[in-house]
Each structure stands twice: as structure tokens, then as C-alpha cells.
Amino acid sequence: MCPPALLLGALLLSGPLRAADASDSTAITCFTRGLDLRKGTEDVLCPANCPLWQFYVFGDGVYASLSSVCGAAVHSGVITNAGGAVRVKTLPGQENYPAVNANGIQSQVLSRWASSFSVTAGTKSTALEAVGRSVSTARPSTGKRPKKTLDKKAGNKDCKADIAFLIDGSYNIGQRRFNLQKNFVGKVAVMLGIGTDGPHVGVVQASEHPKIEFYLKNFTAAKEVLFAIKELGFRGGNSNTGKALKYTAQKFFSLENGARKGIPKIIVVFLDGWPSDDLEEAGIVAREFGVNVFIVSVAKPTTEELGMVQDIGFVDKAVCRNNGFFSYQMPTWFGTTKYVKPLVQKLCSHEQMLCSKTCYNSVNIGFLIDGSSSIGESNFLLVLEFVSNVAKAFEISDIGSKVAAVQFTYDQRPEFGFTDYTSKEKVLSAIRNISYMSGGTATGDAISFTTRNVFGPVKDGPNKNFLIVLTDGQSYDDVRGPAAAAQKAGITVFSVGIAWAPLDDLKDMASEPRESHTFFTREFTGLEQMVPDIIRGICKDFLDSKQ
């Protein structure tokens, strides 16, 4: 049997990787970040034809280490989009990374990051065609079987998605093009980097009646998926794509069938020609279920054929958002290899998956916890229980919602940040392990500290930011100014007061409308009853922000 690494190369590369003049250079992908590299100074080879609009670059000249290396190299003018050799030097973190438009790339502003890098021209080399996923350790071919650079079982962790391929099995496509379609879908599946911790895929065939060929849970290895796709039989009949799309959105993504919480749900609809039924209603249903619909259309209707199409705007009405990102056009089923990589890059851009963004998987929640002497050990445990119960409601993951906590008295103690824990279990464990400080109450300083140090690094991220301030007494400093600064920075503030917390302070801290962002209870045991209202409030604010 052909080894998976060789199978991947056979399917995806139009020719062998060519070694650079510098034998110690590392071939990287379009999306390898500075923090993926391990050496202080490293020579890398950037591939050709990276999609400029997908680069994430922070800074100018000196780039935050979460920036794409190749994106920074193009931005700085070291290389063009034809690829080439780049020398990367690790630098200390900066307080500010400016946003500058250069060489077709708009870099983004970042207030602070722990490490940086610079790029200069490397050893002259031939550009590589690289796999479009974040595997920073791939190297040029030496003629020998390459060492493993990816945990095949875990898969590509940078491309977490649950994907249903809705293939066209109608008489409209015919047996021959159906086989070419299967070949293309197989190439896409392999390039995605399927694995237990990476993308999961399943297949549904649209024909007279939709048929789920296999679910997300059935296969978690690329070679198994390839074999299952190869074995698919042609069903025939009318395409009924709308019927199949609606069925897939409603039936396919259940937990029992392998769908994962907090992971974007995607249906890739392959359509040969045009649908024989209505796609608009199916698209609405998919959006209601939080599913991102892509339409991959092949052989669009000719001018003469347009009269046979029920609705010529069917693509725009079916996709997740009518912004061009969710539609993909191929002129024919022949010679489709060059279309594999751009489609994979779209499917792996989880931040673009707008239809799977909900208040449960797209928020950052910071808890600012009063640890003053007036609370006491037993009541402090009730505060931590409240924090845990709110956190439990959200889908915490590296691509989903995130939680952070700071305890304060006169001083502030960061308990954990937004990037410290990427699973709900670890976050809840960290909350349980918070120890009681005891001391005074300086709530204003604590809000300023949290705004700057906890929310600062994520303020330009995709998630909406919330701060929940819990206090049981009068602050010794001003709270109004720091709270206004936090809100100006895009943070929605909920104030939760207990016992002796003055109502004026609580209202001064809370976001508008203050009445719905201010909570109070006389007893610490009353915190439990507030949990549903806090969660509803976060979700309402999230939905209002998307209007």
C-alpha cells in the first residue's frame, strides 16, 4: 500500500519539490508564522502564489511573531508573490506594531506581543509549490522518503472544521464527470490534513433523494476517506441540490454523528451546471443551523441555457454570506489540480466562517474577581463557583470562546489569560485552583490593568470582548474613568455587586444600557441565580453587535 506521505505528494504536487542552493533552508507554507520557527536566525523558502488577502501580518519592518513569515516578507519587499528565500531573525516583543499598507498587503495594528521577527533576503533559491496548510517543518525533497513532519493521526490542527462534501450525483453530471468530481474531492480531502484533532469530513450525494454516504465520525484518516470516496456509486436522477442541502444542514451535523462543539460546520456544495430545485430556502435553513455553505460551481450555464435556470442568482442566495468568499468557480472538471489549494485555504480560514459564529463560540470573557479581606474564604469559593457556571455555558477552544481571570485587592494578580487554556476542562480546573488573596479594594486600577494586559493582546481578534467585574464593597479609587476606557477599547462591561458594593459604583462601571449590565445581590448565595441572566446578556449584546 502506498504510504500516506507519498500518497499526499502524488495527489497534490504537480512536480517534485526542488532543493534550494542552501541545503539548510526550510520550505515553509504561506501560513507559517514566526512563532512556528524555533531558531534565532533561520533561512526559509516561501512558496509562490500565496493568496495575499489571506495573509495575517502585524507591524512594519518588525513583525509580531504571530504574523505570516511569507506575508511579512512580501509586505517588506524582501520577496514578491513569486516566492523565494528569506532569512528570519527572532527579536524581542514590542509595545506597538503599526498598520501599514505595502506591496499589496495591509498589515494590522497590535498593541503588544511577546516576541517579534524581522525578514531579510535569504540565499537565492527556486520557489516551491507548497501544501496550503500550516506545517512549518516541511523541507525540500532530497530524493529520500521524508521524515514525518505532521502527526498523521492528529491531523492538521490549524484547520479545525467539520465538513460535509455535498456532491452532485445527478444525470446532469453523468458517470464520467462524476468520477472526475470524486477525484477532485479526494484531493481536497487529503490536502486538508484530516485527523483526530484536525478537520473531519463526510460525504452526501445529491440525486433524486439525498443520501449520506458517510458521516464525520466514520473516518479520521486521509487514506480511509480516499478509499470511501473512491467506492461511491453514481445514483442518477434529478440533482435536487436544494433538497439535499436542506437535508444535510438538518441531519448531518449531530453530536451522535461526529459533529464537534465549537468547531465550524461547513457544507461544500458541488454543482455541475445549475440546480433543478430552489436553493434559497435551503440556504436560509443552513444559516439557521449555523452552517457555512460554500458553492463550488462547475460549467456555469451558458447564455443560451440561462432560460432553463429557475433563479440565476441561486449561488448568492445559497451561500453563507454574499461576499464572494463562499462561492468558487471552476470552468471544467478537467485539470482541476490547481484549484485544490485555493479551496483548501478557504475551508481552513475558520475566522471567515461567519455563519458558525454564535455568542457561545465567539466571545472572550474576562473575570475580574475581588479578593479583598471582606469576602472571606467560604464566600470566595461561592464567587469561583459563579465564575465556573458562567464559563461552562460557552464553547471554549483555541478557535472558539476564551476565558481569562484576574484577582485584585490593592494589587492585581493575573490568574490565567485568554491563550493559556484552550479547553473548557482546563479552564474550569484553573478556576477551581485560584487561591484567595485577601487585602484592600482598588477596582479602578484592576480594570485598567485588565484592559491593558488581558484584553490588549486580543483586542483586534475576531471574538467580541466582555468583562465581568465581581466586587463586594466600595473601591478606594475611581472606577468611572477606567471603565469608560475599557468600553472605548471595545469591551462590554457587566458589574456584579454583592453585599456592601455601592450601586453607584456598579452603574458607573457597567456598559449602556446600565440597567441591563448591572447586577446586585445581598448574599453570596444569590450569585447562582444570576448566571442565566449574565449568559443571556452576553448573547444579546453579541447579537446586537452583528446587526
XYZ file of C-alpha atoms in Angstrom:
547
model
C 0.000 0.000 0.000
C 1.269 3.475 -0.846
C 2.462 5.315 2.326
C 0.300 8.353 3.249
C 3.188 10.808 2.800
C 3.866 9.527 -0.719
C 0.138 9.453 -1.475
C -0.113 13.106 -0.447
C 2.764 14.056 -2.715
C 1.357 12.099 -5.647
C -2.025 13.739 -5.354
C -1.097 17.318 -4.623
C 2.149 18.339 -6.246
C 2.456 18.996 -9.935
C 6.182 18.281 -9.729
C 8.783 17.392 -7.115
C 9.948 19.985 -4.637
C 13.261 21.400 -5.778
C 16.027 21.886 -3.268
C 17.423 25.366 -2.767
C 21.048 26.276 -3.109
C 21.249 26.437 0.675
C 20.906 22.898 1.956
C 19.836 24.037 5.421
C 16.922 26.173 4.230
C 13.456 25.124 5.345
C 10.498 25.024 2.958
C 7.548 26.637 4.707
C 3.940 27.296 3.709
C 2.111 30.538 3.036
C 0.718 30.428 6.565
C 3.796 29.515 8.652
C 4.123 32.099 11.409
C 7.224 33.488 13.066
C 6.358 31.665 16.276
C 6.359 28.349 14.369
C 10.118 28.688 13.798
C 12.453 27.567 16.568
C 15.860 29.074 15.732
C 17.094 32.585 16.498
C 18.016 33.017 12.852
C 16.593 30.698 10.199
C 16.680 30.535 6.405
C 13.328 29.591 4.890
C 11.831 29.191 1.432
C 8.457 30.787 0.726
C 6.200 29.220 -1.941
C 4.860 31.027 -4.973
C 1.329 32.353 -5.484
C 0.246 32.721 -1.874
C -3.164 34.480 -1.626
C -2.251 37.983 -0.438
C -5.710 38.644 1.014
C -5.347 35.730 3.436
C -2.045 36.848 4.984
C -2.118 37.888 8.640
C 0.658 40.432 9.186
C 1.096 42.667 12.248
C 3.584 45.560 12.126
C 6.008 47.076 9.655
C 9.701 46.133 9.428
C 9.487 44.461 12.828
C 6.598 41.996 12.843
C 4.747 40.329 15.733
C 5.639 36.633 15.804
C 2.055 35.575 15.084
C 2.477 37.128 11.612
C 2.881 35.010 8.493
C 6.589 34.870 7.627
C 5.955 34.906 3.882
C 3.339 37.627 4.274
C 5.845 39.773 6.186
C 8.481 39.103 3.511
C 6.143 40.261 0.722
C 4.947 43.220 2.828
C 8.547 44.374 3.442
C 9.571 43.888 -0.206
C 12.115 41.153 0.512
C 10.319 38.835 -1.945
C 7.428 39.098 -4.376
C 4.453 36.767 -4.636
C 6.669 34.562 -6.820
C 8.172 33.271 -3.567
C 11.826 32.941 -2.665
C 14.394 32.686 0.096
C 14.019 34.665 3.317
C 16.203 34.961 6.394
C 14.135 35.284 9.578
C 15.651 36.752 12.749
C 13.872 36.485 16.104
C 13.541 39.777 18.015
C 12.130 40.833 21.399
C 8.460 41.737 21.751
C 7.249 45.271 21.041
C 4.782 47.587 22.741
C 3.231 48.610 19.450
C 3.020 47.172 15.924
C 1.732 49.709 13.372
C -0.652 49.018 10.487
C 0.918 49.828 7.107
C -0.261 49.070 3.555
C 2.689 47.927 1.424
C 3.185 45.723 -1.633
C -0.441 44.662 -1.786
C -0.707 43.650 1.887
C -2.437 45.620 4.649
C -0.698 44.845 7.928
C -2.726 45.122 11.116
C -2.130 47.054 14.319
C -1.271 45.172 17.520
C -0.681 46.900 20.847
C 1.658 44.338 22.375
C 3.132 40.916 21.663
C 5.714 38.752 23.442
C 8.130 38.256 20.519
C 8.880 39.631 17.056
C 10.905 38.919 13.952
C 12.496 40.718 11.023
C 12.990 39.463 7.462
C 15.847 39.990 5.018
C 16.740 38.420 1.675
C 17.953 34.838 2.036
C 20.046 32.587 -0.203
C 18.928 32.620 -3.835
C 16.638 29.685 -4.494
C 13.894 28.328 -6.680
C 10.371 28.975 -5.398
C 8.472 25.951 -4.170
C 4.919 24.834 -4.602
C 3.969 24.099 -1.020
C 0.990 22.467 0.610
C -1.538 25.077 1.741
C -1.627 24.228 5.426
C 0.468 25.269 8.388
C 3.243 22.678 8.544
C 6.320 24.724 9.270
C 8.786 21.844 9.318
C 8.373 20.623 5.716
C 11.716 20.510 3.862
C 12.757 20.257 0.198
C 12.947 16.806 -1.311
C 16.328 15.060 -1.256
C 15.128 12.021 -3.179
C 14.714 10.085 0.049
C 11.467 9.404 1.822
C 10.891 12.493 4.003
C 10.688 12.247 7.734
C 7.291 12.720 9.294
C 6.529 16.409 9.699
C 2.926 16.070 10.807
C 1.264 13.824 13.318
C -0.823 11.904 10.796
C -3.254 10.686 13.410
C -3.837 14.143 14.923
C -4.059 15.804 11.500
C -3.727 19.492 10.703
C -4.618 21.237 13.971
C -4.567 24.614 12.204
C -7.589 23.598 10.117
C -10.285 22.577 12.576
C -13.567 22.166 10.717
C -16.414 19.674 10.315
C -17.033 19.468 6.575
C -19.773 17.798 4.520
C -18.998 17.439 0.821
C -22.354 17.545 -0.972
C -21.509 16.022 -4.335
C -23.605 16.076 -7.497
C -24.817 12.558 -8.349
C -27.492 13.501 -10.880
C -27.877 12.580 -14.544
C -26.908 16.174 -15.212
C -23.272 15.405 -14.331
C -23.129 11.897 -15.787
C -20.890 8.973 -14.854
C -17.656 10.296 -16.363
C -17.748 13.731 -14.749
C -18.978 12.117 -11.520
C -15.710 10.170 -11.389
C -13.699 13.346 -12.050
C -15.658 15.033 -9.249
C -14.744 12.190 -6.862
C -11.086 12.565 -7.813
C -11.166 16.289 -7.060
C -12.958 15.815 -3.717
C -10.362 13.188 -2.771
C -7.521 15.623 -3.450
C -9.208 18.296 -1.344
C -9.766 15.814 1.497
C -6.097 14.784 1.534
C -4.776 18.328 1.418
C -6.983 19.373 4.332
C -4.918 17.192 6.672
C -7.695 15.034 8.111
C -7.046 13.726 11.631
C -8.483 13.345 15.107
C -7.557 16.929 16.087
C -7.829 18.371 12.572
C -10.626 18.553 10.013
C -13.247 15.797 9.827
C -15.155 15.154 6.614
C -18.198 13.259 5.391
C -19.974 12.953 2.047
C -23.606 13.372 0.999
C -24.730 12.617 -2.561
C -27.422 14.795 -4.149
C -29.640 12.967 -6.610
C -33.347 12.146 -6.743
C -33.178 11.661 -2.958
C -30.175 12.765 -0.850
C -28.037 10.019 0.617
C -25.477 10.371 3.400
C -22.584 8.243 2.151
C -20.531 8.512 5.331
C -20.511 10.683 8.463
C -17.831 12.780 10.146
C -17.271 10.067 12.747
C -16.685 7.243 10.266
C -13.137 8.052 9.152
C -10.397 10.180 10.716
C -7.522 9.287 8.383
C -6.990 10.622 4.857
C -6.373 7.220 3.259
C -9.632 5.861 4.725
C -11.569 8.859 3.383
C -9.933 8.445 -0.034
C -10.949 4.806 -0.191
C -14.540 5.653 0.869
C -14.790 8.355 -1.807
C -13.390 6.008 -4.454
C -16.087 3.449 -3.630
C -19.011 5.880 -4.046
C -21.527 4.767 -6.638
C -23.276 7.053 -9.133
C -27.002 7.387 -8.262
C -28.505 9.432 -11.119
C -31.858 11.210 -11.191
C -32.518 14.946 -10.812
C -29.926 16.900 -8.866
C -32.394 18.338 -6.296
C -29.489 20.219 -4.732
C -31.747 22.418 -2.604
C -33.447 19.370 -1.115
C -30.059 17.754 -0.405
C -28.627 20.952 1.126
C -31.571 21.356 3.474
C -31.399 17.674 4.442
C -27.656 17.890 5.128
C -27.967 21.026 7.259
C -30.703 19.415 9.369
C -29.456 15.826 9.676
C -25.714 15.626 9.143
C -24.133 17.693 11.943
C -25.425 15.942 15.055
C -23.179 15.091 18.002
C -24.154 11.443 17.555
C -22.812 11.508 14.002
C -19.490 13.074 14.945
C -20.037 16.850 14.908
C -17.869 18.621 17.488
C -18.883 21.533 19.698
C -17.131 24.800 18.939
C -15.884 23.626 15.518
C -17.134 25.415 12.367
C -19.698 23.448 10.362
C -19.265 23.628 6.584
C -21.170 22.221 3.597
C -19.281 22.344 0.311
C -21.878 22.037 -2.452
C -20.529 20.785 -5.787
C -22.848 21.798 -8.568
C -22.465 20.825 -12.211
C -24.430 23.348 -14.259
C -27.420 24.556 -12.234
C -29.865 23.185 -9.620
C -33.160 21.597 -10.570
C -34.871 22.973 -7.458
C -34.798 26.006 -5.155
C -31.632 26.746 -3.154
C -32.781 29.893 -1.351
C -34.877 28.187 1.316
C -32.166 25.571 1.875
C -29.586 28.341 2.334
C -31.787 30.002 4.954
C -32.190 26.714 6.834
C -28.426 26.140 6.761
C -27.769 29.591 8.216
C -30.324 28.947 10.963
C -28.380 25.802 11.878
C -25.087 27.736 11.966
C -23.724 26.026 8.846
C -21.363 27.758 6.415
C -22.422 26.931 2.853
C -19.874 27.045 0.014
C -20.970 26.618 -3.592
C -18.368 25.142 -5.940
C -19.934 25.581 -9.368
C -18.529 23.880 -12.444
C -19.502 24.646 -16.048
C -21.787 27.621 -15.373
C -24.859 27.888 -17.582
C -24.177 29.385 -20.996
C -26.155 32.383 -22.248
C -28.417 30.035 -24.202
C -29.005 27.877 -21.111
C -29.888 30.690 -18.708
C -33.548 30.497 -19.702
C -33.669 26.977 -18.207
C -32.413 28.169 -14.801
C -35.191 28.871 -12.271
C -33.167 31.580 -10.489
C -29.922 32.893 -11.972
C -28.959 34.312 -8.555
C -29.090 30.896 -6.879
C -25.442 30.972 -5.741
C -25.735 34.256 -3.843
C -28.929 33.086 -2.149
C -27.492 29.752 -1.017
C -24.079 30.693 0.366
C -23.358 31.666 3.965
C -22.678 35.306 3.042
C -22.914 37.041 -0.300
C -19.369 38.463 -0.097
C -17.535 36.410 -2.716
C -15.684 34.286 -0.158
C -18.204 31.438 -0.107
C -18.516 30.885 -3.868
C -15.927 29.140 -6.023
C -15.937 28.692 -9.766
C -14.177 26.051 -11.878
C -14.648 26.096 -15.664
C -14.471 22.301 -16.079
C -13.844 19.058 -14.200
C -10.681 18.540 -16.261
C -7.346 19.858 -14.970
C -8.674 20.761 -11.530
C -5.463 20.162 -9.524
C -4.625 23.874 -9.482
C -7.985 24.609 -7.851
C -7.394 22.300 -4.869
C -5.106 24.505 -2.813
C -7.129 27.756 -3.013
C -10.285 25.899 -1.962
C -8.495 24.228 0.952
C -7.174 27.577 2.118
C -10.720 28.932 2.176
C -12.044 25.942 4.115
C -9.246 26.323 6.686
C -9.895 30.037 7.274
C -12.030 29.451 10.355
C -12.164 33.161 11.234
C -14.092 33.720 7.985
C -16.782 31.165 8.893
C -19.349 33.813 9.714
C -22.366 31.520 9.824
C -20.966 29.389 12.636
C -20.218 32.419 14.811
C -22.512 32.434 17.857
C -22.361 34.042 21.266
C -21.279 30.681 22.645
C -18.222 30.157 20.433
C -17.103 33.688 19.513
C -16.568 35.684 22.715
C -13.722 36.482 25.099
C -14.911 36.680 28.711
C -12.616 38.182 31.318
C -13.497 37.811 35.004
C -12.198 40.490 37.385
C -12.534 38.904 40.828
C -12.475 40.852 44.097
C -10.142 39.105 46.551
C -10.466 41.634 49.377
C -10.494 40.720 53.079
C -14.214 41.418 53.497
C -15.151 38.443 51.300
C -13.643 35.605 53.323
C -12.596 32.122 52.237
C -16.034 30.488 52.149
C -17.678 33.283 50.171
C -14.717 33.389 47.792
C -15.481 29.762 46.883
C -19.045 30.824 46.008
C -17.592 33.531 43.727
C -15.437 30.922 41.979
C -18.477 28.682 41.586
C -20.309 31.571 39.878
C -17.349 32.122 37.525
C -17.280 28.393 36.669
C -21.014 28.253 35.989
C -20.833 31.171 33.551
C -17.766 29.716 31.796
C -19.466 26.299 31.430
C -22.076 27.753 29.076
C -19.516 28.658 26.393
C -17.703 26.559 23.793
C -14.101 27.171 24.802
C -11.414 26.155 22.323
C -8.402 27.556 20.504
C -10.718 28.746 17.715
C -13.798 29.373 19.858
C -14.600 31.320 23.009
C -11.861 32.102 25.515
C -11.815 32.882 29.221
C -9.358 34.817 31.412
C -9.339 35.717 35.113
C -7.639 38.402 37.229
C -7.911 38.644 41.016
C -7.451 42.027 42.648
C -7.071 43.703 46.010
C -4.781 46.771 46.109
C -2.720 44.848 43.577
C -3.696 42.699 40.624
C -2.812 39.045 40.091
C -3.443 37.534 36.637
C -4.737 34.021 37.274
C -4.724 32.984 33.584
C -5.002 34.678 30.213
C -7.090 34.084 27.122
C -4.449 31.936 25.430
C -3.355 29.898 28.464
C -6.091 27.262 28.265
C -7.933 26.182 25.113
C -10.415 23.665 26.504
C -13.342 24.034 28.874
C -11.983 21.323 31.191
C -8.661 23.120 31.672
C -10.339 26.486 32.205
C -12.671 25.068 34.867
C -9.721 23.366 36.562
C -7.787 26.659 36.569
C -10.770 28.460 38.132
C -11.008 25.838 40.894
C -7.308 26.315 41.672
C -7.485 30.091 42.202
C -6.332 30.869 45.746
C -7.793 33.683 47.842
C -5.536 36.764 48.136
C -7.152 38.945 50.882
C -6.421 42.669 51.056
C -7.954 46.020 50.092
C -10.128 47.046 47.129
C -8.761 49.071 44.189
C -11.268 48.228 41.457
C -10.359 51.078 39.090
C -6.673 50.114 38.908
C -7.745 46.497 38.374
C -9.977 47.435 35.422
C -7.137 49.443 33.837
C -4.709 46.561 34.366
C -7.102 44.046 32.834
C -7.939 46.259 29.844
C -4.259 46.774 29.077
C -2.725 43.385 29.861
C -5.508 40.835 29.379
C -7.641 42.325 26.600
C -4.855 44.280 24.887
C -3.325 41.308 23.037
C -6.742 40.160 21.692
C -8.444 43.489 21.009
C -8.069 43.135 17.239
C -9.109 39.476 17.211
C -12.387 38.086 15.820
C -14.109 37.493 19.183
C -16.287 40.069 20.955
C -14.841 41.092 24.337
C -16.698 41.041 27.674
C -15.512 41.887 31.195
C -17.425 40.738 34.287
C -16.408 42.664 37.417
C -17.286 40.991 40.720
C -16.924 43.037 43.907
C -18.411 43.131 47.397
C -17.514 46.652 48.514
C -16.529 50.271 47.942
C -13.490 50.851 45.750
C -10.702 53.009 47.179
C -10.085 54.547 43.764
C -12.066 55.927 40.836
C -13.884 53.327 38.731
C -15.630 55.605 36.231
C -12.562 56.585 34.153
C -11.049 53.091 33.867
C -14.470 51.588 32.995
C -15.046 54.220 30.287
C -11.584 53.468 28.848
C -12.379 49.755 28.804
C -15.626 50.378 26.945
C -13.859 52.687 24.497
C -11.461 49.796 23.828
C -14.437 47.672 22.708
C -15.031 45.784 25.956
C -18.614 45.325 27.186
C -18.613 45.560 30.990
C -21.008 43.737 33.318
C -20.788 44.733 37.000
C -21.844 42.215 39.636
C -22.102 43.539 43.180
C -22.528 41.614 46.393
C -23.292 42.704 49.960
C -21.767 46.183 50.513
C -20.964 47.054 46.898
C -22.410 50.564 46.292
C -24.939 50.734 43.465
C -23.437 53.973 42.129
C -20.061 52.280 41.589
C -21.708 49.334 39.882
C -23.614 51.575 37.486
C -20.533 53.694 36.791
C -18.659 50.584 35.693
C -21.408 48.985 33.613
C -21.893 49.414 29.868
C -25.015 51.056 28.439
C -27.833 50.439 28.990
C -26.606 50.336 32.596
C -29.745 48.683 33.962
C -29.191 45.514 31.918
C -25.451 45.371 32.685
C -25.668 45.925 36.453
C -26.408 43.084 38.891
C -26.621 43.034 42.673
C -27.332 40.516 45.414
C -27.280 40.916 49.192
C -25.963 37.421 49.793
C -23.158 35.489 48.060
C -25.558 32.579 47.673
C -27.589 34.801 45.329
C -24.843 34.686 42.703
C -26.121 31.341 41.460
C -29.447 32.849 40.372
C -27.667 35.490 38.267
C -25.872 33.022 35.995
C -28.637 32.617 33.355
C -29.184 36.390 33.188
C -25.473 37.071 32.651
C -25.313 34.481 29.862
C -28.447 35.886 28.199
C -26.991 39.379 28.479
C -23.757 38.339 26.743
C -25.688 36.663 23.948
C -27.983 39.652 23.477
C -25.016 42.021 23.229
C -23.292 39.663 20.786
C -26.354 39.515 18.520
C -26.904 43.277 18.724
C -23.291 43.846 17.643
C -23.887 41.772 14.492
C -26.919 43.745 13.318
